[in-house]
């Protein structure tokens, strides 16, 4: 209890200026005899009550005459005959004791000795009058762990009076630093600290500077409640630079926690600088809460994981954020919507700049999205861009999400959902796609549009193609523009013969699974067979034919694994094998073409050819009903082939492992004499595409020819010479295509990378490389495999469907870009 007594005496020097001699004598005796004789009184006086821990005895003529409360400074009579009961009663009602307890609780995370906390600081207070221990005495109690040089660049962190961690003063990273861990890991951190290496030559004040230099800040542990705590001292000796007086200016030592910044020269109140340990785990003095960055991170989290915007208004979320950082200002649902849109615009601007600098053409894909949940009454159109960049990497990203069709008669939806109010001028395939083309400056860069049936069959889509061809935005008059989505075509083919498939094998499948699930033993046997299959189980919302195909695979695998088990008749098994073979081919083709890894276009021809082959084989099946069903499927497939063979074949020709010889081989074996017309169209389209790309390479911006470099009045004309040079260059470039087709084929290998091959041969085939860079990015599917096998297709979260179409677009696009 010595320090509080000394502190009280020295913090109020004005009380010693009374004119009353008797009062001065009392105060002086209290100050000196109280300091030296308090312990004597405590242990030798016949009264040893614990109440004296809360009071300061005031001596007069060697006897205790008064007791001064250490909390409220009230002075009460205390003669031997009075006893101490009145002192106990005062402690129960003392107004200052509660405030002192509150201050101790506030400072309990980092207890330290505070001198002149509230009183005025005067230069006349000598250091040795303020604190009895000298600096050397304090230095003698510094633990040995603080004498390591590493503490010059780390701040110690205490928990319950024990050293537990160390904060790097450069990068503010926290490392463990208990008494068992040593200090070598702190030294290793300093060797690799990027913040430290990037600031060489800058002096960082030590968290534990030596006490030998008077010109440096002094730091030592302060002894409080029997525990050593880290404390920092201001410069003890400051010399005036303006006067010639070399006498030291004595200033009071102020003790603050090591993790807090030192007080400013004008010595503000230390109460304002104290913070609890829990709110100062980082350097609050140098780090402020960046609200905008936090809001942006929160917007990224909501977009990426599909959380509702109202999550920011949930009471649990607000409590969680306040516990992390009370300085963080929570936002409302509407404010969060604005932050999500701002993040979308920021990311969109960056992507638009990249596409503007790119010279490659862009292929688009259009798919239909619906809200998750009940039968949708609104459809959205999602537009995705596909391209290969200058480093020959395939990219796909959503660039537009707009309204495709909405039911205007749903009054409830008009009230609850903002997107129901979208005008017709901003909805529909034509408006959405054309708006995206203008917004992203793609009018001169378009190559193709791959779309599902709803978009492809829309009248406005044909109108859009006519507009683009008329403006000469599409190469070779749009021959490669309108491409059907493969998975959409295959789903349509299977759906067309759904009743036939159910009629042929539905009863057999139901009887088999009914028998296999009738008992627990049969169920275990069935589950064991399924576990041996390398086939993904369809989800609950999978397309009907995907579920049906999975059951057929299980049935046939069960028959193969347990041949002695009577499953069904041999004839039914053969029919099941034929249907399963067709559905298996469809499933694997969709899985490859709709892969999220963005396959290149040279892979599509072989996958489509598998469908044609299996249909041709099963069309000659001995089972009459099955053969009729397959023939009907063939007719629908042939329609797709007639509309798609050009771009499918050209992409294969650009594969150096196959080229045009592979196309000739396939078509002649499949169509015989009719193959000549196919091959003729393919060669003409390839030549036309090549020459058009040659022209774009010669005049990429429609630039002026060399003759325009001369003055208009120049009498010498070089038109004939320029024409001769152009013809010669065209002949040389035609030789490029011929050389490529005549060169030998590249050996087929499993690890062959067609993009890397073209990147390495760009100098040899510059024009063909530019064509390959555009053609190989063309997609055959508008959706990814996960959505291609679901009955509803791509969906947005139900809670997002009530937002405005602009906000939905921001969330969908931002999520896609972050992935």
XYZ file of N, CA and C in Angstrom, residues 451-454 456-457 484-499 501 543-545 586 590 632-633 636-637 639-640 788:
105
model
N -27.006 -21.055 -77.826
C -28.181 -20.784 -77.001
C -29.059 -22.014 -76.880
N -29.868 -22.018 -75.821
C -30.838 -23.089 -75.614
C -32.033 -22.861 -76.523
N -32.936 -23.854 -76.580
C -34.039 -23.798 -77.525
C -34.942 -22.594 -77.351
N -35.244 -22.203 -76.105
C -36.140 -21.066 -75.877
C -35.574 -19.779 -76.464
N -33.039 -19.689 -78.877
C -32.760 -19.885 -80.296
C -34.027 -19.790 -81.141
N -35.150 -20.269 -80.607
C -36.406 -20.255 -81.356
C -37.163 -18.950 -81.203
N -26.690 -24.396 -81.730
C -27.602 -25.022 -80.773
C -26.819 -25.622 -79.614
N -27.378 -25.507 -78.428
C -26.763 -26.070 -77.221
C -26.906 -27.597 -77.253
N -25.792 -28.322 -77.137
C -25.797 -29.779 -77.304
C -26.640 -30.454 -76.243
N -26.447 -30.084 -74.976
C -27.214 -30.756 -73.921
C -28.699 -30.475 -74.057
N -29.053 -29.301 -74.550
C -30.464 -28.990 -74.782
C -31.031 -29.858 -75.905
N -30.240 -30.094 -76.953
C -30.677 -30.939 -78.053
C -30.854 -32.388 -77.585
N -29.908 -32.914 -76.850
C -29.993 -34.300 -76.392
C -31.148 -34.479 -75.409
N -31.384 -33.498 -74.541
C -32.544 -33.576 -73.653
C -33.849 -33.583 -74.430
N -33.894 -32.807 -75.487
C -35.103 -32.767 -76.321
C -35.321 -34.102 -77.019
N -34.246 -34.723 -77.489
C -34.369 -36.020 -78.183
C -34.907 -37.087 -77.229
N -34.368 -37.132 -76.006
C -34.825 -38.138 -75.040
C -36.265 -37.855 -74.605
N -36.586 -36.580 -74.388
C -37.946 -36.237 -73.964
C -38.974 -36.592 -75.026
N -38.572 -36.546 -76.285
C -39.494 -36.856 -77.381
C -39.922 -38.327 -77.353
N -39.070 -39.195 -76.849
C -39.389 -40.644 -76.833
C -39.561 -41.120 -75.382
N -39.908 -40.220 -74.479
C -40.049 -40.587 -73.066
C -41.089 -41.689 -72.862
N -42.233 -41.551 -73.506
C -43.290 -42.548 -73.338
C -42.856 -43.919 -73.857
N -39.778 -45.167 -73.898
C -38.829 -45.747 -72.950
C -39.558 -46.293 -71.725
N -32.958 -34.696 -63.919
C -33.894 -34.964 -65.005
C -34.364 -36.419 -64.931
N -35.549 -36.667 -65.419
C -36.157 -37.993 -65.292
C -35.306 -39.066 -65.964
N -34.735 -38.742 -67.151
C -33.975 -39.761 -67.866
C -32.636 -40.047 -67.194
N -25.478 -40.472 -74.107
C -25.974 -39.113 -73.927
C -25.395 -38.497 -72.649
N -22.792 -35.179 -72.574
C -23.140 -33.942 -71.854
C -22.111 -33.648 -70.773
N -36.766 -42.552 -84.781
C -37.320 -41.227 -84.493
C -36.260 -40.323 -83.853
N -35.427 -40.877 -83.003
C -34.355 -40.109 -82.382
C -33.318 -39.703 -83.430
N -34.283 -36.465 -85.356
C -34.036 -35.227 -84.611
C -32.539 -34.910 -84.555
N -31.721 -35.948 -84.430
C -30.278 -35.707 -84.397
C -29.769 -35.192 -85.737
N -31.232 -33.291 -87.829
C -31.517 -31.861 -87.950
C -30.418 -31.031 -87.263
N -30.012 -31.493 -86.097
C -28.925 -30.799 -85.411
C -27.637 -30.874 -86.223
N -26.990 -28.896 -66.194
C -27.496 -29.584 -67.377
C -28.292 -30.830 -67.020
